[in-house]
Coordinates of C-alpha atoms in Angstrom, one line a residue:
M169 CA 0.0 0.0 0.0
N170 CA 1.3 3.4 -1.0
P171 CA 1.4 5.7 2.1
E172 CA 1.2 8.8 -0.1
L173 CA -2.2 7.8 -1.4
F174 CA -3.6 7.5 2.1
I175 CA -2.2 10.8 3.0
I176 CA -4.0 12.4 0.1
E177 CA -7.2 10.7 1.1
L178 CA -6.9 12.0 4.6
L179 CA -6.2 15.6 3.7
S180 CA -9.9 15.9 3.1
S181 CA -10.6 14.9 6.7
K182 CA -8.3 17.4 8.3
E183 CA -11.0 19.1 10.3
K184 CA -12.3 15.8 11.6
L185 CA -8.8 14.7 12.6
I186 CA -7.9 17.9 14.4
A187 CA -11.2 17.9 16.2
Y188 CA -10.7 14.3 17.3
D189 CA -7.1 15.0 18.4
K190 CA -8.3 18.0 20.3
E191 CA -10.8 15.9 22.2
T192 CA -8.1 13.3 23.0
R193 CA -5.8 15.9 24.4
Q194 CA -8.6 17.5 26.4
K195 CA -9.2 14.1 28.0
N196 CA -5.5 13.7 28.6
L197 CA -5.3 17.2 30.1
I198 CA -8.1 16.5 32.6
A199 CA -6.6 13.1 33.5
I200 CA -3.0 14.5 33.9
V201 CA -4.2 17.5 36.0
G202 CA -6.3 15.1 38.1
Y203 CA -3.2 12.8 38.7
L204 CA -1.1 15.8 39.4
I205 CA -3.5 17.2 42.0
G206 CA -4.0 13.7 43.5
T207 CA -0.3 12.9 43.6
S208 CA 0.5 16.3 45.2
L209 CA -2.3 16.0 47.8
L210 CA -1.4 12.4 48.7
F211 CA 2.3 12.2 48.6
I212 CA 3.1 15.8 49.5
G213 CA 0.1 17.4 51.2
F214 CA -1.4 14.5 53.1
A215 CA 2.1 13.1 54.0
S216 CA 3.2 16.6 55.3
L217 CA -0.1 16.9 57.3
V218 CA 0.3 13.5 58.9
Y219 CA 4.0 14.2 59.6
R220 CA 3.2 17.5 61.3
I221 CA 0.3 16.1 63.3
F222 CA 1.8 12.8 64.5
G223 CA 5.5 13.3 64.1
W224 CA 6.0 15.1 67.4
R225 CA 3.7 12.6 69.2
L226 CA 6.1 9.7 68.8
R227 CA 7.9 9.1 72.0
S228 CA 10.3 6.6 70.5
I229 CA 13.3 8.2 68.8
T230 CA 13.8 5.2 66.5
G231 CA 10.1 5.4 65.6
S232 CA 10.6 9.1 64.8
Y233 CA 13.4 8.3 62.5
I234 CA 11.4 5.6 60.6
F235 CA 8.4 7.9 60.5
E236 CA 10.5 10.7 59.1
G237 CA 12.2 8.4 56.6
I238 CA 8.8 7.4 55.3
Y239 CA 7.8 11.0 55.1
Y240 CA 10.8 12.0 53.0
F241 CA 10.4 9.0 50.8
S242 CA 6.8 10.0 50.2
L243 CA 7.9 13.5 49.4
T244 CA 10.5 12.1 46.9
I245 CA 7.8 10.0 45.2
G246 CA 5.4 13.0 45.1
I247 CA 8.0 15.3 43.6
V248 CA 9.3 12.8 41.0
S249 CA 5.7 11.9 40.0
S250 CA 4.7 15.6 39.8
V251 CA 7.7 16.3 37.5
I252 CA 6.9 13.4 35.2
L253 CA 3.2 14.5 35.1
L254 CA 4.2 18.1 34.4
V255 CA 6.4 16.9 31.5
L256 CA 3.5 14.9 30.1
L257 CA 1.2 17.9 30.5
I258 CA 3.6 20.2 28.6
K259 CA 4.1 17.5 25.9
N260 CA 0.4 17.1 25.5
I261 CA -0.2 20.8 25.1
L262 CA 2.7 21.3 22.7
A263 CA 1.7 18.3 20.6
G264 CA -1.8 19.8 20.1
L265 CA -0.4 23.2 19.1
L266 CA 2.1 21.7 16.7
L267 CA -0.6 19.5 15.0
A268 CA -2.3 22.4 13.3
Q269 CA 1.0 23.8 12.1
S270 CA 2.6 20.6 10.9
F271 CA -0.4 18.5 9.9
N272 CA 1.3 16.8 6.9
R273 CA 4.1 15.6 9.0
W274 CA 1.6 14.3 11.6
L275 CA -0.1 12.4 8.8
E276 CA 3.1 10.8 7.5
K277 CA 4.0 9.6 11.0
N278 CA 0.6 8.2 11.8
V279 CA -0.1 6.6 8.3
K280 CA 3.2 4.6 8.7
K281 CA 1.9 3.4 12.1
M282 CA -1.5 2.6 10.5
L283 CA 0.1 0.5 7.8
K284 CA 1.9 -1.6 10.3
V285 CA -1.5 -2.9 11.5
S286 CA -1.9 -6.1 9.4
K287 CA -5.0 -7.5 11.0
V288 CA -8.1 -6.2 12.8
Y289 CA -10.3 -8.4 15.1
Q290 CA -13.4 -7.5 17.1
E291 CA -15.5 -8.3 20.1
K292 CA -18.8 -6.8 21.1
D293 CA -17.4 -3.5 22.2
F294 CA -13.8 -3.5 21.1
Y295 CA -11.5 -3.6 18.0
Y296 CA -8.2 -5.4 18.4
L297 CA -5.2 -4.4 16.2
A298 CA -2.5 -6.9 15.4
S299 CA 0.9 -6.3 13.8
E300 CA 2.8 -8.6 11.5
T301 CA 3.1 -11.2 14.3
K302 CA -0.7 -11.5 14.2
T303 CA -0.8 -11.0 18.0
P304 CA -3.3 -8.3 19.1
K305 CA -1.4 -5.6 21.0
I306 CA -3.9 -2.7 20.8
R307 CA -7.4 -2.5 22.0
L308 CA -9.7 0.3 20.9
T309 CA -13.2 1.0 22.2
K310 CA -15.7 1.0 19.3
A311 CA -17.8 3.8 20.8
A312 CA -14.7 6.1 20.8
C313 CA -13.8 5.3 17.1
T314 CA -14.7 7.7 14.3
E315 CA -14.8 7.0 10.5
L316 CA -12.7 9.6 8.6
T317 CA -13.1 8.6 5.0
T318 CA -13.4 5.7 2.5
T319 CA -10.7 5.1 -0.1
L320 CA -11.2 4.2 -3.7
D321 CA -10.4 0.6 -2.7
D322 CA -13.3 0.6 -0.3
F323 CA -11.1 0.7 2.8
T324 CA -12.6 2.7 5.6
I325 CA -10.0 4.8 7.5
I326 CA -10.9 4.9 11.2
I327 CA -9.3 6.8 14.1
G328 CA -9.5 5.4 17.6
R329 CA -8.1 6.2 21.0
K330 CA -5.4 3.8 22.4
S331 CA -5.2 3.7 26.2
Q332 CA -1.7 4.2 27.5
F333 CA -2.7 4.7 31.1
P334 CA -6.1 5.0 32.8
G335 CA -7.6 8.2 31.4
I336 CA -4.6 8.9 29.2
G337 CA -4.4 7.8 25.5
S338 CA -3.1 8.5 22.1
N339 CA -4.7 8.4 18.6
Q340 CA -4.4 5.4 16.4
L341 CA -5.4 5.1 12.7
F342 CA -6.4 1.8 11.1
L343 CA -8.0 0.4 8.0
L344 CA -11.2 -1.6 7.9
K345 CA -12.7 -3.4 5.0
G346 CA -16.0 -5.2 5.6
E347 CA -16.7 -6.8 8.9
P348 CA -13.6 -7.9 10.9
P349 CA -13.4 -11.5 12.2
L350 CA -14.0 -12.2 15.9
M351 CA -11.2 -12.2 18.3
P352 CA -9.6 -15.7 18.3
Q353 CA -8.2 -15.4 21.8
T354 CA -9.1 -13.6 25.0
F355 CA -7.4 -10.2 24.6
S356 CA -8.3 -9.2 28.1
K357 CA -5.6 -11.6 29.4
V358 CA -3.0 -10.0 27.2
N359 CA -4.2 -6.6 28.3
V360 CA -4.2 -7.6 32.0
F361 CA -0.7 -9.0 31.5
N362 CA 0.5 -5.7 30.1
Q363 CA -1.1 -3.8 33.0
R364 CA 0.6 -6.2 35.5
V365 CA 3.9 -5.6 33.8
I366 CA 3.4 -1.9 34.3
L367 CA 2.4 -2.3 37.9
L368 CA 5.3 -4.7 38.5
L369 CA 7.8 -2.2 37.0
A370 CA 6.3 0.6 39.1
G371 CA 6.5 -1.6 42.2
L372 CA 10.1 -2.5 41.5
F373 CA 10.9 1.2 40.9
L374 CA 9.4 2.1 44.3
L375 CA 11.2 -0.7 46.0
S376 CA 14.5 0.2 44.4
M377 CA 14.1 3.8 45.4
A378 CA 13.3 2.7 49.0
G379 CA 16.4 0.5 49.0
V380 CA 18.6 3.2 47.6
T381 CA 17.2 5.7 50.2
Y382 CA 17.8 3.3 53.0
Y383 CA 21.3 2.4 51.8
E384 CA 22.4 6.0 51.3
T385 CA 21.0 7.3 54.5
S386 CA 22.6 4.4 56.5
R387 CA 25.9 5.0 54.7
Y388 CA 25.7 8.7 55.4
Y389 CA 24.7 8.0 59.0
Q390 CA 27.8 5.8 59.5
N391 CA 30.2 8.0 57.6
F392 CA 29.0 11.2 59.3
Y393 CA 28.5 10.0 62.8
G394 CA 30.5 6.8 63.0
S395 CA 29.4 3.3 63.5
Y396 CA 28.4 1.6 66.8
S397 CA 29.2 -1.8 68.0
E398 CA 27.4 -3.3 71.0
D399 CA 30.5 -5.4 71.7
A400 CA 32.7 -2.4 72.1
T401 CA 33.4 -1.5 75.7
T402 CA 36.4 0.9 75.5
Y403 CA 38.0 3.2 73.0
S404 CA 41.3 2.1 71.6
S405 CA 44.3 4.0 72.8
S406 CA 47.9 4.2 71.8
S407 CA 49.1 3.4 75.3
E408 CA 48.0 0.9 77.8
V409 CA 45.8 2.3 80.6
R410 CA 44.8 1.0 84.0
L411 CA 41.3 0.9 85.3
D412 CA 40.3 0.6 88.9
A413 CA 37.5 -1.6 90.3
S414 CA 34.9 1.0 89.4
G415 CA 36.0 1.1 85.8
L416 CA 37.7 4.5 86.1
L417 CA 41.3 5.4 85.1
S418 CA 44.2 5.2 87.4
Q419 CA 46.8 8.0 87.2
Q420 CA 50.0 7.1 85.4
G421 CA 51.5 10.4 84.3
S422 CA 52.4 13.6 86.0
P423 CA 50.1 16.6 86.4
P424 CA 50.9 19.9 84.7
D425 CA 53.6 22.0 86.3
Y426 CA 52.7 25.4 85.1
P427 CA 50.3 28.2 86.2
I428 CA 47.4 29.3 84.0
S429 CA 45.4 32.5 83.8
Q430 CA 42.0 30.9 84.4
T431 CA 41.0 30.0 88.0
N432 CA 39.1 26.9 87.1
Q433 CA 40.5 25.0 84.2
L434 CA 40.4 21.5 82.5
E435 CA 43.7 20.6 81.0
L436 CA 44.7 17.7 78.7
V437 CA 48.3 16.5 79.1
S438 CA 49.3 15.3 75.7
D439 CA 52.3 13.2 76.8
S440 CA 50.2 10.9 79.0
N441 CA 46.8 11.7 77.4
E442 CA 45.4 12.3 80.9
L443 CA 43.0 14.9 82.1
Y444 CA 43.6 17.2 85.1
M445 CA 41.8 20.1 86.7
T446 CA 42.7 23.1 88.8
T447 CA 40.6 25.5 90.8
D448 CA 43.4 27.8 91.8
S449 CA 45.0 28.9 88.5
G450 CA 47.3 25.9 88.3
N451 CA 48.9 26.0 91.7
T452 CA 47.5 22.5 92.4
W453 CA 46.1 19.9 90.0
S454 CA 43.7 17.0 90.5
F455 CA 43.6 13.9 88.3
I456 CA 40.3 13.2 86.5
P457 CA 39.9 9.5 86.0
L458 CA 38.4 9.7 82.5
K459 CA 39.8 9.2 79.1
P460 CA 39.5 12.3 76.8
E461 CA 37.7 10.0 74.4
W462 CA 35.0 9.3 77.0
L463 CA 34.1 13.0 77.0
R464 CA 34.0 13.0 73.2
F465 CA 31.6 10.1 72.9
G466 CA 29.2 9.8 70.0
S467 CA 29.5 12.5 67.3
Y468 CA 31.5 15.4 68.7
L469 CA 30.2 17.8 66.1
L470 CA 28.5 21.1 66.1
T471 CA 26.8 22.4 63.0
S472 CA 30.0 24.5 62.3
G473 CA 32.1 21.3 62.3
E474 CA 34.0 18.9 64.5
I475 CA 35.5 20.2 67.8
P476 CA 39.3 19.7 67.8
L477 CA 40.9 17.5 70.5
G478 CA 41.6 19.5 73.6
Y479 CA 38.4 21.6 73.2
W480 CA 35.1 20.7 74.7
M481 CA 31.4 21.3 74.2
D482 CA 30.1 24.0 76.5
K483 CA 28.3 22.8 79.6
T484 CA 29.4 19.2 79.2
Y485 CA 31.5 19.6 82.3
E486 CA 32.0 22.1 85.1
I487 CA 34.9 22.7 87.5
S488 CA 34.7 24.3 90.9
P489 CA 36.1 23.5 94.4
D490 CA 32.7 22.4 95.7
F491 CA 31.1 20.7 92.7
S492 CA 32.9 19.4 89.6
W493 CA 31.1 17.2 87.1
F494 CA 31.5 15.5 83.7
I495 CA 29.2 13.9 81.2
Y496 CA 30.8 10.8 79.6
S497 CA 30.4 7.4 78.0
Q498 CA 32.8 4.5 77.9
N499 CA 30.9 2.4 75.3
E500 CA 28.5 4.6 73.3
Q501 CA 25.6 3.0 75.0
E502 CA 25.8 3.8 78.7
L503 CA 25.6 7.6 79.4
A504 CA 27.2 8.3 82.8
F505 CA 27.8 11.2 85.1
L506 CA 31.0 11.7 87.2
S507 CA 31.1 14.3 90.0
S508 CA 33.2 15.4 92.9
T509 CA 32.4 17.6 95.9
D510 CA 35.9 17.8 97.4
N511 CA 38.0 19.3 94.6
G512 CA 38.7 16.1 92.8
Q513 CA 39.9 14.1 95.8
T514 CA 37.1 11.5 95.4
W515 CA 34.7 10.9 92.6
Q516 CA 31.1 9.6 92.4
Q517 CA 29.6 7.8 89.4
S518 CA 25.9 7.6 88.4
L519 CA 24.2 6.1 85.3
V520 CA 22.0 8.4 83.3
T521 CA 20.8 5.8 80.8
D522 CA 22.0 2.5 79.4
T523 CA 20.1 2.8 76.1
M524 CA 21.9 5.7 74.5
R525 CA 22.8 5.5 70.8
G526 CA 24.0 8.0 68.3
A527 CA 24.5 11.0 70.6
R528 CA 25.7 14.4 69.3
Y529 CA 24.8 17.5 71.2
R530 CA 24.9 17.2 75.0
K531 CA 24.6 19.6 77.9
A532 CA 23.8 19.7 81.6
T533 CA 22.6 22.6 83.8
F534 CA 22.3 22.7 87.6
F535 CA 20.4 25.0 89.9
G536 CA 20.9 26.1 93.4
N537 CA 18.8 23.4 95.2
G538 CA 20.6 20.4 93.7
S539 CA 18.2 20.0 90.8
G540 CA 19.5 19.8 87.3
V541 CA 18.6 19.0 83.7
L542 CA 20.7 16.9 81.3
V543 CA 19.9 16.7 77.6
Y544 CA 21.5 15.1 74.6
S545 CA 20.4 14.9 70.9
T546 CA 20.3 11.7 69.0
I547 CA 21.2 11.6 65.3
S548 CA 18.7 11.2 62.5
P549 CA 19.8 9.2 59.5
E550 CA 18.3 12.0 57.3
V551 CA 20.3 14.6 59.4
S552 CA 17.4 17.1 58.9
S553 CA 16.1 16.4 62.4
E554 CA 17.3 15.1 65.8
G555 CA 15.8 13.5 68.8
L556 CA 16.2 15.3 72.1
M557 CA 16.4 13.2 75.3
I558 CA 15.8 15.0 78.6
Y559 CA 16.7 13.8 82.1
H560 CA 16.2 15.4 85.5
T561 CA 18.0 15.1 88.9
N562 CA 17.2 16.4 92.3
D563 CA 20.3 15.3 94.1
F564 CA 23.2 16.9 92.2
G565 CA 23.3 14.1 89.6
Q566 CA 23.5 11.1 91.9
T567 CA 20.3 9.7 90.3
W568 CA 18.6 10.6 87.0
N569 CA 15.1 10.2 85.7
Q570 CA 14.1 10.6 82.1
S571 CA 11.3 13.2 81.7
N572 CA 10.6 13.0 78.0
S573 CA 11.9 12.8 74.5
T574 CA 10.9 14.8 71.5
T575 CA 12.0 15.3 67.9
I576 CA 13.4 18.7 66.7
S577 CA 13.0 19.4 63.0
Q578 CA 16.6 20.7 62.5
P579 CA 19.9 19.9 64.2
V580 CA 20.0 21.3 67.8
Q581 CA 22.1 24.4 68.3
N582 CA 21.6 25.1 71.9
V583 CA 19.4 24.1 74.9
S584 CA 18.9 26.6 77.7
F585 CA 16.9 25.8 80.9
V586 CA 16.0 28.7 83.2
N587 CA 14.7 26.3 85.8
P588 CA 13.8 22.6 85.9
T589 CA 10.5 23.3 84.1
L590 CA 11.1 26.2 81.8
G591 CA 13.6 25.6 78.9
F592 CA 14.4 26.5 75.4
V593 CA 15.8 24.7 72.3
S594 CA 17.2 26.5 69.4
T595 CA 18.0 25.6 65.8
R596 CA 19.4 27.8 63.0
E597 CA 15.9 29.1 62.3
H598 CA 13.6 28.4 65.2
V599 CA 13.3 28.6 69.0
Y600 CA 11.1 26.2 70.9
Y601 CA 10.0 26.5 74.5
T602 CA 8.7 24.1 77.2
N603 CA 7.1 25.1 80.4
N604 CA 6.4 21.6 81.6
A605 CA 10.0 20.1 82.0
G606 CA 10.1 19.0 78.4
S607 CA 6.8 17.1 78.2
S608 CA 5.9 19.3 75.2
F609 CA 7.5 22.0 73.1
K610 CA 6.0 24.9 71.2
E611 CA 7.6 27.4 68.8
S612 CA 8.4 30.9 70.1
V613 CA 7.4 33.9 68.1
I614 CA 10.4 36.2 67.5
T615 CA 10.0 39.8 66.3
I616 CA 12.6 40.1 63.5
P617 CA 13.7 43.7 62.6
E618 CA 13.4 44.8 59.0
G619 CA 16.4 43.9 56.8
Y620 CA 17.4 40.9 58.9
Q621 CA 16.6 37.2 58.9
T622 CA 17.4 34.0 60.8
G623 CA 19.3 31.0 59.6
G624 CA 22.7 32.6 58.9
L625 CA 24.6 31.2 61.9
D626 CA 22.3 30.6 64.9
I627 CA 19.4 32.2 66.5
F628 CA 21.2 32.0 69.8
Q629 CA 24.2 29.8 70.4
S630 CA 26.2 28.6 73.3
P631 CA 27.4 30.2 75.6
N632 CA 24.5 32.5 75.3
E633 CA 21.8 31.5 77.7
V634 CA 18.2 32.6 78.5
I635 CA 18.4 34.3 81.8
Q636 CA 15.7 35.4 84.2
V637 CA 16.2 39.1 84.9
S638 CA 13.2 39.4 87.2
T639 CA 10.0 37.5 88.1
N640 CA 8.3 38.0 84.8
L641 CA 11.2 39.0 82.5
L642 CA 13.5 36.8 80.5
E643 CA 16.4 38.0 78.4
T644 CA 18.8 36.5 75.8
R645 CA 20.9 37.4 72.8
F646 CA 19.8 36.4 69.3
Y647 CA 22.1 36.4 66.3
L648 CA 20.5 37.6 63.0
L649 CA 21.8 37.9 59.5
N650 CA 21.8 41.4 57.8
M651 CA 20.2 41.3 54.4
G652 CA 20.4 45.0 53.7
E653 CA 22.6 46.8 51.2
I654 CA 25.0 47.9 54.0
D655 CA 26.7 45.1 55.9
Y656 CA 25.0 42.5 53.7
G657 CA 25.6 38.9 54.9
K658 CA 27.1 40.0 58.3
M659 CA 25.8 38.7 61.6
F660 CA 24.7 41.0 64.4
A661 CA 23.7 40.3 68.0
F662 CA 20.5 41.6 69.3
R663 CA 19.2 41.8 72.9
Y664 CA 15.7 40.3 73.2
Q665 CA 13.3 40.1 76.2
S666 CA 10.2 38.1 76.9
T667 CA 7.4 38.8 79.4
D668 CA 5.4 35.7 78.8
N669 CA 7.9 32.9 79.7
G670 CA 9.4 32.8 76.2
Q671 CA 6.2 32.5 74.1
T672 CA 7.1 35.7 72.3
W673 CA 10.3 37.7 72.1
Q674 CA 10.6 41.5 71.6
L675 CA 13.6 43.3 70.3
V676 CA 15.3 45.6 72.9
E677 CA 18.4 46.8 71.1
Q678 CA 21.0 45.9 68.5
L679 CA 24.4 45.1 70.2
S680 CA 27.3 44.4 67.9
Q681 CA 28.6 42.5 64.9
V682 CA 29.3 38.9 65.5
E683 CA 32.3 37.3 64.0
Q684 CA 32.2 33.6 62.9
T685 CA 34.6 32.8 65.7
D686 CA 32.5 34.5 68.5

C-alpha cells in the first residue's frame, strides 16, 4: 500500500482529525491534572499533614526516624511523580499546538503506524489491532472510534483512542474493509498481562528507590557520625591504661607543672593523654579518672564542624572546688555522670541511661537546690532532624530520671533551661520552649527587625543562655543575618526580652557585629 495515497485521502478529513485529536488531548489534560493534584495531595500534602500532626507525638526516637524516613520517601515519590506529570502535561499541550502547524508531518508519521497494522479483530465493544506477528497488542473502544473517509479501494480509514494509562491515551489510525473477524483469543488476558507488567515495574521502581534511600541514609549516617558496636566496651588507645575496680582510670602520668590564667581549668596533658583540673589557677592539680575519648563520645560535632581534640562542648563539664562534674560514656551505650564535691579528691559515678545510641549535642545545667537538667540529641539518618532526650535530677546528679523525649525538625544548636521546668531549644531558624519540663514544646514567636533574617549562623548559640532578669522578665541574645545593602551577609547580635515565659520575644536593642569565631 502506498502511504502517499492514504495521506492524500486523509487531507480531506483534516477538520475531523484535528477535532478528534483536540478531544483526545482535552481528556488527557483532565486526567493529567487530576493525577497531578491527587499525587500532590497524597504524597506531599497529606504526608506533610500526617507528619506535622503525628511526628511530634512519637515518644520513640527510633520510631521518629522511621516515620521521618517514610515522610521524606513520600515527598520524593510525590516530587518525582509531579515532575513526570508536568512533563507529560507540557508535551500534551505542545503536541496539540504543533498538529495544526505541521499537519502533513503528523499524517506521515501516523499513516506509517497505520500500515503496520496487518489484521483487525473485534469483540462486542472493542476492536483489536494486530501487527505482522498477528498477535493483538492494541485495544480500541468501538464507541470512541470515528470514521474519517473511505478510499477508492473501499477501505474505511478509522481513528480510535489507544489507552496508555487509565484516562490517558493516544490516537491510532487503522484500515477496515468489511466486517472484521471475531477475536480468536481472549485479549483481556493480554491486556491484563500488560497492566501487570506496568504495575510490576512501578513496584520495582518504588522498592529500588526505597532500597537506595535506606542504603544512602545508612551509609551517610555511619560516615558522618560513626558506627556503633554493642560489643565495644572501651576506646582504643595508643598506650595501655589501667582501670580501677569502678572502671575509672588510674593515674600514670604527672600533672601539669605550670600556672594558667583561668582560676578553674580543665587541662589535657598530651604526653600521657590524661585529664587534670585546677581550681586555683594551676597551683595545684587534681587527676580526672576519665579518658578524653570518653568525654568526646558519639559524634563530637557542632553544625559548624568537629570540635578539635583539647576543646570541649560547653556545659558538658564544670569545674569548681565544691562541685565538679563530667558527662561521659565509655561504650557509646551507657551515658554516665561523674562528680566530685571535694575538689577532685574523690569521685562519684551515676548512670543516666543504658540505652543511649548515636548522641551528638549534649549539655547539663544545675540549679541552686541540687536540681538539674541533662539533655542530649540523637542523630537522625536524614540529618534534617534530631531526637532530644531530657533527664532530671534532684540530688546533684546522683540519680537521674528521664522526663521526656521529642523530635526537633533541625539539628539542635543550643538548649537553655532557666529552671527545671522552663527551657528553650534553638536551631538555626527556630526557637522552641517548654514550660512543663520537656513534656511538650511549642515554637516561640520572635520579632525580626526589617532587613534581617534567621538562619545565617544561629538564633542563639552557646554560651548565650536565656536568663531570668526578674520574676516575669527573660532575656537573651539572638544572632540575626543582615540582608540590607550595607553590611549584607554579616551577623549581628540583638538583645531580646520576653514577658510571657518565652512564648514571644521582643527586640530591645542591637548590640554588635558577630564574627564567625564568636
